[in-house]
CSV table of C-alpha atoms and ligand atoms in Angstrom, one decimal:
chain,number,residue,atom,x,y,z
A,1,MET,CA,136.9,104.5,15.4
A,2,SER,CA,139.7,104.9,17.8
A,3,THR,CA,139.2,104.4,21.6
A,4,GLY,CA,141.6,107.2,22.3
A,5,PHE,CA,143.4,105.1,24.8
A,6,PHE,CA,146.8,105.6,23.1
A,7,GLU,CA,146.1,109.2,22.1
A,8,GLY,CA,149.1,111.0,20.8
A,9,ILE,CA,151.2,107.9,20.2
A,10,GLU,CA,152.1,107.3,16.6
A,11,LYS,CA,152.7,104.0,14.8
A,12,VAL,CA,156.2,102.8,15.8
A,13,VAL,CA,158.6,102.6,12.8
A,14,TYR,CA,162.2,101.5,12.3
A,15,GLU,CA,164.6,104.5,12.4
A,16,GLY,CA,167.9,102.7,12.7
A,17,PRO,CA,170.6,102.4,15.4
A,18,ASP,CA,171.3,106.1,15.5
A,19,SER,CA,167.8,107.2,16.3
A,20,THR,CA,167.2,108.8,19.7
A,21,ASN,CA,163.4,108.6,19.4
A,22,PRO,CA,162.3,106.4,22.4
A,23,MET,CA,159.3,105.3,20.5
A,24,ALA,CA,161.1,104.0,17.4
A,25,TYR,CA,162.7,100.7,16.6
A,26,ARG,CA,166.5,101.0,16.4
A,27,HIS,CA,167.2,97.3,15.6
A,28,TYR,CA,163.8,95.7,14.7
A,29,ASN,CA,163.4,96.2,11.0
A,30,PRO,CA,160.6,93.7,10.0
A,31,ASP,CA,161.6,93.7,6.4
A,32,GLU,CA,165.3,93.3,6.8
A,33,ILE,CA,166.5,90.0,5.4
A,34,VAL,CA,168.6,87.9,7.8
A,35,MET,CA,169.8,84.5,6.8
A,36,GLY,CA,167.4,84.5,3.8
A,37,LYS,CA,164.2,85.5,5.6
A,38,ARG,CA,162.5,88.6,6.8
A,39,MET,CA,163.2,89.5,10.4
A,40,GLU,CA,159.4,89.5,11.1
A,41,GLU,CA,159.1,85.9,10.0
A,42,HIS,CA,162.1,84.8,12.1
A,43,LEU,CA,161.1,86.5,15.3
A,44,ARG,CA,157.3,86.2,15.1
A,45,PHE,CA,156.6,88.6,18.0
A,46,ALA,CA,153.4,88.2,20.0
A,47,VAL,CA,151.7,90.5,22.6
A,48,ALA,CA,150.3,88.6,25.6
A,49,TRP,CA,146.7,89.7,26.4
A,50,TRP,CA,147.0,88.8,30.1
A,51,HIS,CA,149.8,91.0,31.3
A,52,THR,CA,149.4,93.8,28.8
A,53,PHE,CA,145.6,94.3,29.1
A,54,ALA,CA,144.2,92.1,31.9
A,55,TRP,CA,146.7,92.5,34.7
A,56,GLU,CA,145.7,95.4,37.0
A,57,GLY,CA,149.0,95.9,38.8
A,58,GLN,CA,148.5,93.9,41.9
A,59,ASP,CA,151.4,92.5,44.0
A,60,PRO,CA,151.4,90.4,47.2
A,61,PHE,CA,151.2,93.6,49.3
A,62,GLY,CA,148.9,95.8,47.3
A,63,GLY,CA,146.0,95.9,44.9
A,64,GLN,CA,145.3,97.5,41.5
A,65,THR,CA,147.5,100.3,40.3
A,66,PHE,CA,146.4,100.5,36.7
A,67,VAL,CA,143.1,102.3,36.1
A,68,ARG,CA,141.9,101.4,32.6
A,69,PRO,CA,138.6,102.3,30.9
A,70,TRP,CA,137.8,98.5,30.7
A,71,HIS,CA,137.8,98.0,34.5
A,72,PRO,CA,136.2,96.3,36.2
A,73,GLN,CA,136.7,93.4,33.8
A,74,ASP,CA,133.3,91.7,34.6
A,75,ASP,CA,131.2,92.8,31.7
A,76,MET,CA,131.1,92.0,27.9
A,77,GLU,CA,130.9,95.6,26.7
A,78,ARG,CA,134.2,96.3,28.6
A,79,ALA,CA,135.7,93.1,27.3
A,80,LYS,CA,135.1,94.4,23.8
A,81,LEU,CA,136.6,97.7,24.6
A,82,LYS,CA,139.6,95.9,25.9
A,83,ALA,CA,139.8,94.0,22.6
A,84,ASP,CA,139.5,97.3,20.7
A,85,VAL,CA,142.4,98.8,22.6
A,86,ALA,CA,144.4,95.6,22.2
A,87,PHE,CA,144.1,95.8,18.4
A,88,GLU,CA,145.1,99.5,18.5
A,89,LEU,CA,148.4,98.5,20.4
A,90,PHE,CA,149.0,95.6,17.8
A,91,ASP,CA,148.7,98.2,15.1
A,92,ILE,CA,150.9,100.8,16.8
A,93,LEU,CA,153.6,98.1,17.3
A,94,GLY,CA,153.1,96.3,14.0
A,95,VAL,CA,153.3,92.9,15.7
A,96,PRO,CA,152.3,89.9,13.6
A,97,TYR,CA,150.8,87.8,16.6
A,98,PHE,CA,149.0,87.9,19.9
A,99,CYS,CA,148.2,85.3,22.6
A,100,TRP,CA,145.4,84.9,25.1
A,101,HIS,CA,143.9,82.8,28.0
A,102,ASP,CA,140.1,82.5,28.0
A,103,ALA,CA,140.0,84.5,31.2
A,104,ASP,CA,141.8,87.5,29.7
A,105,ILE,CA,139.4,88.1,26.9
A,106,ARG,CA,136.0,87.3,28.4
A,107,PRO,CA,134.6,88.1,31.8
A,108,GLU,CA,134.5,85.2,34.4
A,109,GLN,CA,130.9,84.5,35.1
A,110,GLY,CA,131.0,81.4,37.3
A,111,SER,CA,129.3,78.7,35.3
A,112,PHE,CA,130.8,76.8,32.4
A,113,ALA,CA,127.8,77.6,30.1
A,114,GLU,CA,128.1,81.3,30.7
A,115,ASN,CA,131.9,81.2,30.2
A,116,LEU,CA,131.4,79.3,27.0
A,117,ARG,CA,128.8,81.8,25.7
A,118,THR,CA,131.0,84.8,26.4
A,119,LEU,CA,134.1,83.1,25.0
A,120,ASN,CA,132.3,82.4,21.8
A,121,GLU,CA,131.0,85.9,21.5
A,122,ILE,CA,134.3,87.6,22.2
A,123,THR,CA,136.3,85.3,19.9
A,124,ASP,CA,133.8,86.1,17.1
A,125,TYR,CA,134.5,89.7,17.9
A,126,ILE,CA,138.2,89.2,17.9
A,127,GLY,CA,137.9,87.2,14.7
A,128,GLU,CA,136.3,90.1,12.9
A,129,LYS,CA,139.1,92.4,13.9
A,130,MET,CA,141.7,89.9,12.7
A,131,GLU,CA,139.9,89.7,9.3
A,132,ALA,CA,139.9,93.5,9.2
A,133,GLY,CA,143.7,93.4,9.0
A,134,GLY,CA,144.8,92.6,12.5
A,135,PRO,CA,147.5,90.2,13.5
A,136,ASP,CA,147.2,86.4,13.8
A,137,LEU,CA,146.9,84.3,16.8
A,138,LEU,CA,150.1,82.7,17.9
A,139,TRP,CA,148.4,80.6,20.6
A,140,GLY,CA,145.4,80.3,22.8
A,141,THR,CA,145.3,78.7,26.3
A,142,ALA,CA,143.0,78.1,29.2
A,143,ASN,CA,143.5,79.9,32.5
A,144,MET,CA,143.1,77.0,34.9
A,145,PHE,CA,144.9,78.6,37.9
A,146,SER,CA,143.2,81.9,38.9
A,147,HIS,CA,139.7,80.9,39.8
A,148,ARG,CA,139.2,79.2,43.2
A,149,ARG,CA,137.9,76.1,41.6
A,150,TRP,CA,141.4,75.3,40.4
A,151,MET,CA,143.1,75.8,43.8
A,152,GLY,CA,143.9,72.0,44.1
A,153,GLY,CA,144.8,71.6,40.4
A,154,ALA,CA,143.0,71.2,37.1
A,155,SER,CA,143.6,67.8,35.5
A,156,THR,CA,145.5,66.7,38.6
A,157,ASN,CA,142.7,67.7,41.0
A,158,PRO,CA,141.6,65.1,43.5
A,159,ASP,CA,138.0,66.0,42.6
A,160,PRO,CA,136.9,64.3,39.3
A,161,ASP,CA,134.4,67.1,38.7
A,162,VAL,CA,137.3,69.6,38.5
A,163,PHE,CA,139.0,67.3,35.9
A,164,ALA,CA,135.7,67.4,34.0
A,165,PHE,CA,135.5,71.2,34.2
A,166,ALA,CA,139.1,71.4,33.0
A,167,ALA,CA,138.3,69.0,30.1
A,168,ALA,CA,135.3,71.2,29.1
A,169,THR,CA,137.4,74.4,29.5
A,170,VAL,CA,140.3,73.1,27.4
A,171,LYS,CA,137.9,71.9,24.7
A,172,SER,CA,136.3,75.3,24.5
A,173,CYS,CA,139.6,77.0,24.3
A,174,MET,CA,140.9,74.6,21.6
A,175,ASP,CA,137.7,75.2,19.6
A,176,ALA,CA,138.2,79.0,19.9
A,177,THR,CA,141.9,78.8,19.0
A,178,HIS,CA,141.0,76.6,16.0
A,179,LYS,CA,138.3,79.0,14.9
A,180,LEU,CA,140.8,81.9,15.0
A,181,GLY,CA,143.4,80.0,13.0
A,182,GLY,CA,145.8,79.8,16.0
A,183,GLN,CA,149.3,78.5,15.3
A,184,ASN,CA,149.6,76.6,18.6
A,185,TYR,CA,147.7,75.6,21.7
A,186,VAL,CA,149.5,76.0,25.0
A,187,LEU,CA,149.0,74.2,28.3
A,188,TRP,CA,150.8,75.7,31.3
A,189,GLY,CA,149.9,73.9,34.6
A,190,GLY,CA,150.4,76.4,37.3
A,191,ARG,CA,148.3,74.4,39.8
A,192,GLU,CA,149.4,71.0,38.3
A,193,GLY,CA,151.6,70.3,41.2
A,194,TYR,CA,151.3,70.3,45.0
A,195,GLU,CA,152.0,72.0,48.2
A,196,THR,CA,152.5,69.0,50.5
A,197,LEU,CA,152.8,65.3,50.0
A,198,LEU,CA,150.7,64.8,53.1
A,199,ASN,CA,147.6,65.3,51.0
A,200,THR,CA,148.8,64.3,47.6
A,201,ASP,CA,148.8,61.1,45.6
A,202,LEU,CA,151.6,62.1,43.2
A,203,GLY,CA,151.5,58.9,41.0
A,204,ALA,CA,147.7,59.2,40.4
A,205,GLU,CA,148.0,62.9,39.6
A,206,LEU,CA,150.7,62.3,37.0
A,207,ASP,CA,148.6,59.6,35.4
A,208,HIS,CA,145.6,61.8,35.3
A,209,MET,CA,147.6,64.6,33.7
A,210,GLY,CA,149.1,62.2,31.1
A,211,ARG,CA,145.6,60.9,30.3
A,212,PHE,CA,144.3,64.5,30.0
A,213,LEU,CA,147.0,65.5,27.6
A,214,ASN,CA,146.3,62.4,25.5
A,215,MET,CA,142.7,63.6,25.3
A,216,VAL,CA,143.9,67.0,24.2
A,217,VAL,CA,145.9,65.5,21.4
A,218,ASP,CA,143.0,63.2,20.3
A,219,TYR,CA,140.7,66.2,20.2
A,220,LYS,CA,143.2,68.2,18.2
A,221,HIS,CA,143.1,65.5,15.5
A,222,LYS,CA,139.4,65.1,15.7
A,223,ILE,CA,138.7,68.8,14.9
A,224,GLY,CA,141.5,69.0,12.4
A,225,PHE,CA,143.5,71.6,14.3
A,226,LYS,CA,146.8,71.9,12.4
A,227,GLY,CA,148.6,73.9,15.2
A,228,THR,CA,151.1,72.5,17.6
A,229,ILE,CA,150.2,71.4,21.1
A,230,LEU,CA,152.8,72.9,23.6
A,231,VAL,CA,153.4,72.5,27.3
A,232,GLU,CA,155.2,75.1,29.2
A,233,PRO,CA,157.6,74.0,31.9
A,234,LYS,CA,158.0,75.9,35.2
A,235,PRO,CA,159.5,74.5,38.4
A,236,GLN,CA,157.3,76.2,41.0
A,237,GLU,CA,155.0,79.2,41.6
A,238,PRO,CA,152.1,79.1,42.2
A,239,SER,CA,152.5,75.4,43.2
A,240,LYS,CA,155.4,74.7,45.5
A,241,HIS,CA,156.3,71.7,43.3
A,242,GLN,CA,155.1,71.8,39.7
A,243,TYR,CA,155.1,68.6,37.7
A,244,ASP,CA,156.3,70.3,34.5
A,245,PHE,CA,159.5,71.3,36.3
A,246,ASP,CA,161.8,72.0,33.3
A,247,ALA,CA,162.3,70.9,29.7
A,248,ALA,CA,164.0,67.6,30.6
A,249,THR,CA,161.2,66.7,33.1
A,250,CYS,CA,158.5,67.5,30.5
A,251,ILE,CA,160.3,65.4,27.9
A,252,GLY,CA,160.4,62.4,30.3
A,253,PHE,CA,156.7,62.9,31.0
A,254,LEU,CA,155.8,63.2,27.4
A,255,ARG,CA,157.7,60.0,26.5
A,256,LYS,CA,156.1,58.1,29.5
A,257,TYR,CA,152.6,58.9,28.2
A,258,GLY,CA,153.4,58.3,24.5
A,259,LEU,CA,153.2,62.0,23.5
A,260,GLU,CA,156.7,62.6,22.3
A,261,ASN,CA,155.7,63.0,18.7
A,262,GLU,CA,152.6,65.1,19.4
A,263,VAL,CA,153.6,67.7,21.9
A,264,LYS,CA,156.4,70.3,21.9
A,265,LEU,CA,157.6,72.8,24.5
A,266,ASN,CA,156.9,76.5,25.1
A,267,LEU,CA,160.0,77.6,27.0
A,268,GLU,CA,160.0,80.8,29.1
A,269,GLN,CA,163.3,82.6,30.0
A,270,GLY,CA,162.2,83.4,33.6
A,271,HIS,CA,161.0,79.8,34.2
A,272,ALA,CA,164.4,78.5,33.1
A,273,ILE,CA,166.1,80.7,35.6
A,274,LEU,CA,163.7,79.6,38.4
A,275,ALA,CA,164.6,76.0,37.5
A,276,GLY,CA,168.3,76.8,38.0
A,277,HIS,CA,169.1,76.7,34.3
A,278,SER,CA,170.1,79.3,31.6
A,279,PHE,CA,167.6,79.9,28.9
A,280,GLU,CA,169.9,78.5,26.2
A,281,HIS,CA,170.2,75.3,28.3
A,282,GLU,CA,166.4,74.8,28.1
A,283,ILE,CA,166.3,75.6,24.4
A,284,ALA,CA,169.2,73.2,23.7
A,285,VAL,CA,167.6,70.4,25.7
A,286,ALA,CA,164.3,70.8,23.8
A,287,ALA,CA,166.1,71.2,20.4
A,288,ALA,CA,168.2,68.1,21.0
A,289,GLU,CA,164.9,66.1,21.2
A,290,GLY,CA,163.2,67.9,18.4
A,291,MET,CA,160.7,69.3,20.8
A,292,LEU,CA,161.4,73.1,20.6
A,293,GLY,CA,158.1,74.8,20.0
A,294,SER,CA,157.9,78.4,21.0
A,295,ILE,CA,159.3,80.8,23.6
A,296,ASP,CA,158.0,83.3,26.2
A,297,MET,CA,160.8,85.9,26.2
A,298,ASN,CA,160.3,87.4,29.6
A,299,ARG,CA,163.0,87.6,32.2
A,300,ASN,CA,163.0,87.6,36.0
A,301,ASP,CA,164.8,89.9,38.4
A,302,TYR,CA,167.9,88.0,39.3
A,303,GLN,CA,167.8,89.2,42.9
A,304,SER,CA,164.2,88.7,43.9
A,305,GLY,CA,164.0,85.0,43.0
A,306,TRP,CA,160.5,84.8,41.7
A,307,ASP,CA,158.6,85.1,38.5
A,308,THR,CA,158.7,88.9,37.9
A,309,ASP,CA,157.8,88.6,34.2
A,310,GLN,CA,159.9,91.6,33.0
A,311,PHE,CA,160.5,92.5,29.4
A,312,PRO,CA,163.9,91.4,28.1
A,313,ASN,CA,166.8,93.8,28.4
A,314,ASN,CA,170.0,91.8,28.2
A,315,THR,CA,171.3,91.5,24.7
A,316,PRO,CA,174.0,88.8,25.4
A,317,GLU,CA,171.5,86.5,27.0
A,318,VAL,CA,168.9,87.0,24.3
A,319,ALA,CA,171.6,86.4,21.6
A,320,LEU,CA,172.5,83.0,23.0
A,321,ALA,CA,168.9,82.0,23.2
A,322,TYR,CA,168.3,82.9,19.5
A,323,TYR,CA,171.6,81.3,18.6
A,324,HIS,CA,170.3,77.9,19.7
A,325,ILE,CA,166.9,78.6,18.2
A,326,LEU,CA,168.5,79.4,14.8
A,327,LYS,CA,170.9,76.5,15.1
A,328,SER,CA,168.0,74.2,15.4
A,329,GLY,CA,166.4,75.6,12.3
A,330,GLY,CA,164.4,78.5,13.7
A,331,PHE,CA,160.7,78.7,14.6
A,332,ALA,CA,158.2,76.6,12.8
A,333,SER,CA,154.7,77.3,14.3
A,334,GLY,CA,156.3,79.0,17.4
A,335,GLY,CA,157.3,82.6,18.0
A,336,THR,CA,158.5,85.1,20.5
A,337,ASN,CA,155.8,85.9,23.0
A,338,PHE,CA,156.2,88.6,25.6
A,339,ASP,CA,154.6,87.0,28.6
A,340,ALA,CA,155.8,90.2,30.3
A,341,LYS,CA,154.3,92.9,32.4
A,342,VAL,CA,155.3,96.5,32.9
A,343,ARG,CA,156.2,97.4,36.5
A,344,ARG,CA,153.2,98.3,38.7
A,345,GLN,CA,154.3,102.0,38.8
A,346,SER,CA,154.3,102.1,35.0
A,347,ILE,CA,150.7,103.2,34.8
A,348,ASP,CA,150.7,105.2,31.5
A,349,PRO,CA,149.6,103.9,28.1
A,350,ALA,CA,153.0,105.1,26.9
A,351,ASP,CA,154.7,102.6,29.3
A,352,LEU,CA,152.9,99.7,27.6
A,353,VAL,CA,154.1,100.8,24.2
A,354,ALA,CA,157.7,101.6,25.3
A,355,ALA,CA,158.0,98.2,27.0
A,356,HIS,CA,157.2,96.3,23.8
A,357,VAL,CA,159.3,98.6,21.7
A,358,GLY,CA,162.3,98.0,24.0
A,359,GLY,CA,161.6,94.2,24.2
A,360,MET,CA,161.3,93.8,20.5
A,361,ASP,CA,164.4,95.9,19.9
A,362,ILE,CA,166.5,93.9,22.4
A,363,CYS,CA,165.3,90.7,20.7
A,364,ALA,CA,166.1,92.0,17.3
A,365,ARG,CA,169.6,93.1,18.4
A,366,GLY,CA,170.3,89.7,20.0
A,367,PHE,CA,168.8,87.9,17.1
A,368,LYS,CA,171.1,89.7,14.6
A,369,ALA,CA,174.1,88.9,16.8
A,370,ALA,CA,173.1,85.3,16.8
A,371,ALA,CA,172.7,85.2,13.1
A,372,ALA,CA,176.1,86.8,12.6
A,373,MET,CA,177.7,84.2,14.9
A,374,LEU,CA,176.1,81.4,13.1
A,375,GLU,CA,177.1,82.8,9.7
A,376,ASP,CA,180.6,83.4,10.8
A,377,GLY,CA,180.7,79.8,12.1
A,378,GLY,CA,183.3,80.3,14.8
A,379,LEU,CA,181.4,78.4,17.5
A,380,GLU,CA,180.5,75.6,15.1
A,381,THR,CA,184.0,75.2,14.0
A,382,ALA,CA,185.2,75.1,17.6
A,383,LEU,CA,182.6,72.5,18.5
A,384,LYS,CA,183.5,70.4,15.5
A,385,GLU,CA,187.2,70.5,16.5
A,386,ARG,CA,186.4,69.6,20.1
A,387,TYR,CA,184.5,66.5,19.0
A,388,ALA,CA,186.7,65.7,16.0
A,389,GLY,CA,188.0,62.5,17.6
A,390,TRP,CA,184.6,61.0,17.3
A,391,GLU,CA,184.7,61.2,13.5
A,392,SER,CA,187.2,58.3,13.2
A,393,ALA,CA,185.8,54.9,12.3
A,394,GLU,CA,187.4,53.4,15.4
A,395,ALA,CA,185.6,55.8,17.7
A,396,GLN,CA,182.3,55.1,16.0
A,397,ALA,CA,182.8,51.4,16.2
A,398,MET,CA,183.4,51.7,19.9
A,399,LEU,CA,179.8,52.9,20.4
A,400,GLY,CA,178.6,49.5,19.0
A,401,SER,CA,181.1,47.6,21.1
A,402,ASP,CA,181.0,46.5,24.8
A,403,LEU,CA,182.9,47.3,27.9
A,404,GLY,CA,185.1,44.1,27.8
A,405,SER,CA,186.4,44.7,24.3
A,406,ILE,CA,187.0,48.4,25.0
A,407,ALA,CA,188.9,47.6,28.1
A,408,GLN,CA,191.0,45.1,26.1
A,409,ARG,CA,191.9,47.8,23.6
A,410,VAL,CA,192.8,50.3,26.3
A,411,LEU,CA,195.3,47.6,27.6
A,412,ASP,CA,196.6,46.5,24.2
A,413,ASP,CA,197.1,50.1,22.8
A,414,ASN,CA,198.1,51.6,26.2
A,415,VAL,CA,195.3,54.2,25.7
A,416,ASN,CA,196.2,57.2,27.9
A,417,PRO,CA,194.2,60.4,27.0
A,418,GLU,CA,195.9,63.7,27.0
A,419,PRO,CA,193.7,66.5,28.5
A,420,ARG,CA,192.8,69.4,26.2
A,421,SER,CA,191.6,72.9,27.0
A,422,GLY,CA,187.9,73.5,26.8
A,423,ARG,CA,188.8,77.1,25.7
A,424,GLN,CA,185.8,78.6,27.5
A,425,GLU,CA,187.3,82.1,27.9
A,426,ILE,CA,188.4,82.2,24.2
A,427,LEU,CA,184.9,81.3,23.2
A,428,GLU,CA,183.3,83.8,25.5
A,429,ASN,CA,185.6,86.5,24.0
A,430,TYR,CA,184.4,85.3,20.6
A,431,VAL,CA,180.8,85.8,21.6
A,432,ASN,CA,181.5,89.3,22.9
A,433,ARG,CA,182.7,90.4,19.5
A,434,PHE,CA,179.2,89.9,18.2
A,435,VAL,CA,177.0,91.2,21.1
B,501,XLS,C1,153.1,81.7,34.1
B,501,XLS,C2,153.1,81.3,32.7
B,501,XLS,C3,151.8,81.7,32.0
B,501,XLS,C4,151.8,80.9,30.7
B,501,XLS,C5,150.4,80.8,30.1
B,501,XLS,O1,154.2,81.8,34.8
B,501,XLS,O2,154.2,81.8,32.1
B,501,XLS,O3,151.8,83.0,31.8
B,501,XLS,O4,152.7,81.4,29.7
B,501,XLS,O5,149.5,80.3,30.9
B,502,NI,NI1,155.7,82.6,33.5
B,503,NI,NI1,154.6,81.9,30.0
């Protein structure tokens, strides 16, 4: 039986680029074959429970703006109503996946035992809905940043009891993710960082975080969870300095603690920008190390300088992101999660639907442009030409040589390189043909 929350809103269908229906897909056609695979299987869209259903519209200057029938979110019956509405949206959109934090799906009841009981109950309830034909779980995660107990960090907290509470919480969320057949398990450390070094033992905190993540990996193997463990980089916010600053920092951390073959990255567009990078930079860094896991495709406002978590709306940016994803072989267990919120004035159920429709369409459009560029091969050819010198036996031998012998050859052969154009504008013009 329908909750009636989305009353009057029909299932969203693909109508093609000429459609003027605001609630139709113009580019996202799940069954269209692109590079030998259905679009749905390439993009693997997921709705994020927290922003779409749990967020109440607060900002630093004002409280709740959304009034939903499942508010206040402190009761199991209303948590189930929220789940009912969630599955109605999944159905309207036709998305294949969703994601959650424990705190989004169950009420917070203070003690670990109570939280565990309600988590198990609500994930059983969600499991029934999945079996009845709902979408699959892309990833589960623990919210270890909202409740006051986490204010000084979770696994990096100076208090060992908080470390213990974090371990118990992650175990419960991994169990629940495993039970629901989740494809990945994510750790984002919003409070794994610090405000001031005056009260922080940075080295000890990193060691605790490394040990914690090793326990997570051990537990994954113990319970036979086949999904991928992912960490999500972000440079700051809520902590002033976050340890998982960006992809490169995370990769260094994972190597230091022996996790490079066990853990991959969940990269978020807005976090890349906060770290001073482009999204494709973060994707390319992770891909170069074989650590590209999944993405959160939500952008920031470029003027306000903080994590505004908006739905994507810039095709050229999205196209370059998918270009690097496709180039590295596409998603395996990962997907495209909308860790995105509608604006706090967008209070209608229709706004929630339209936001996802637009986000999915932009992604589809960028994705098709990326696939077309890859199939055309123009960028790959240009790249090959630019590095062609390295194909010679002599150049390869140099890499196994030493500074002295190389210097001798430079003298002997009078090596005097001729600068060559990087052709950036020509390549940018090339990209603009596709987007
Ligand atoms: C916050 C993060 C968060 C993670 C999941 O900025 O993006 O939403 O994706 O904890
Ligand atoms: Ni984020
Ligand atoms: Ni995120």
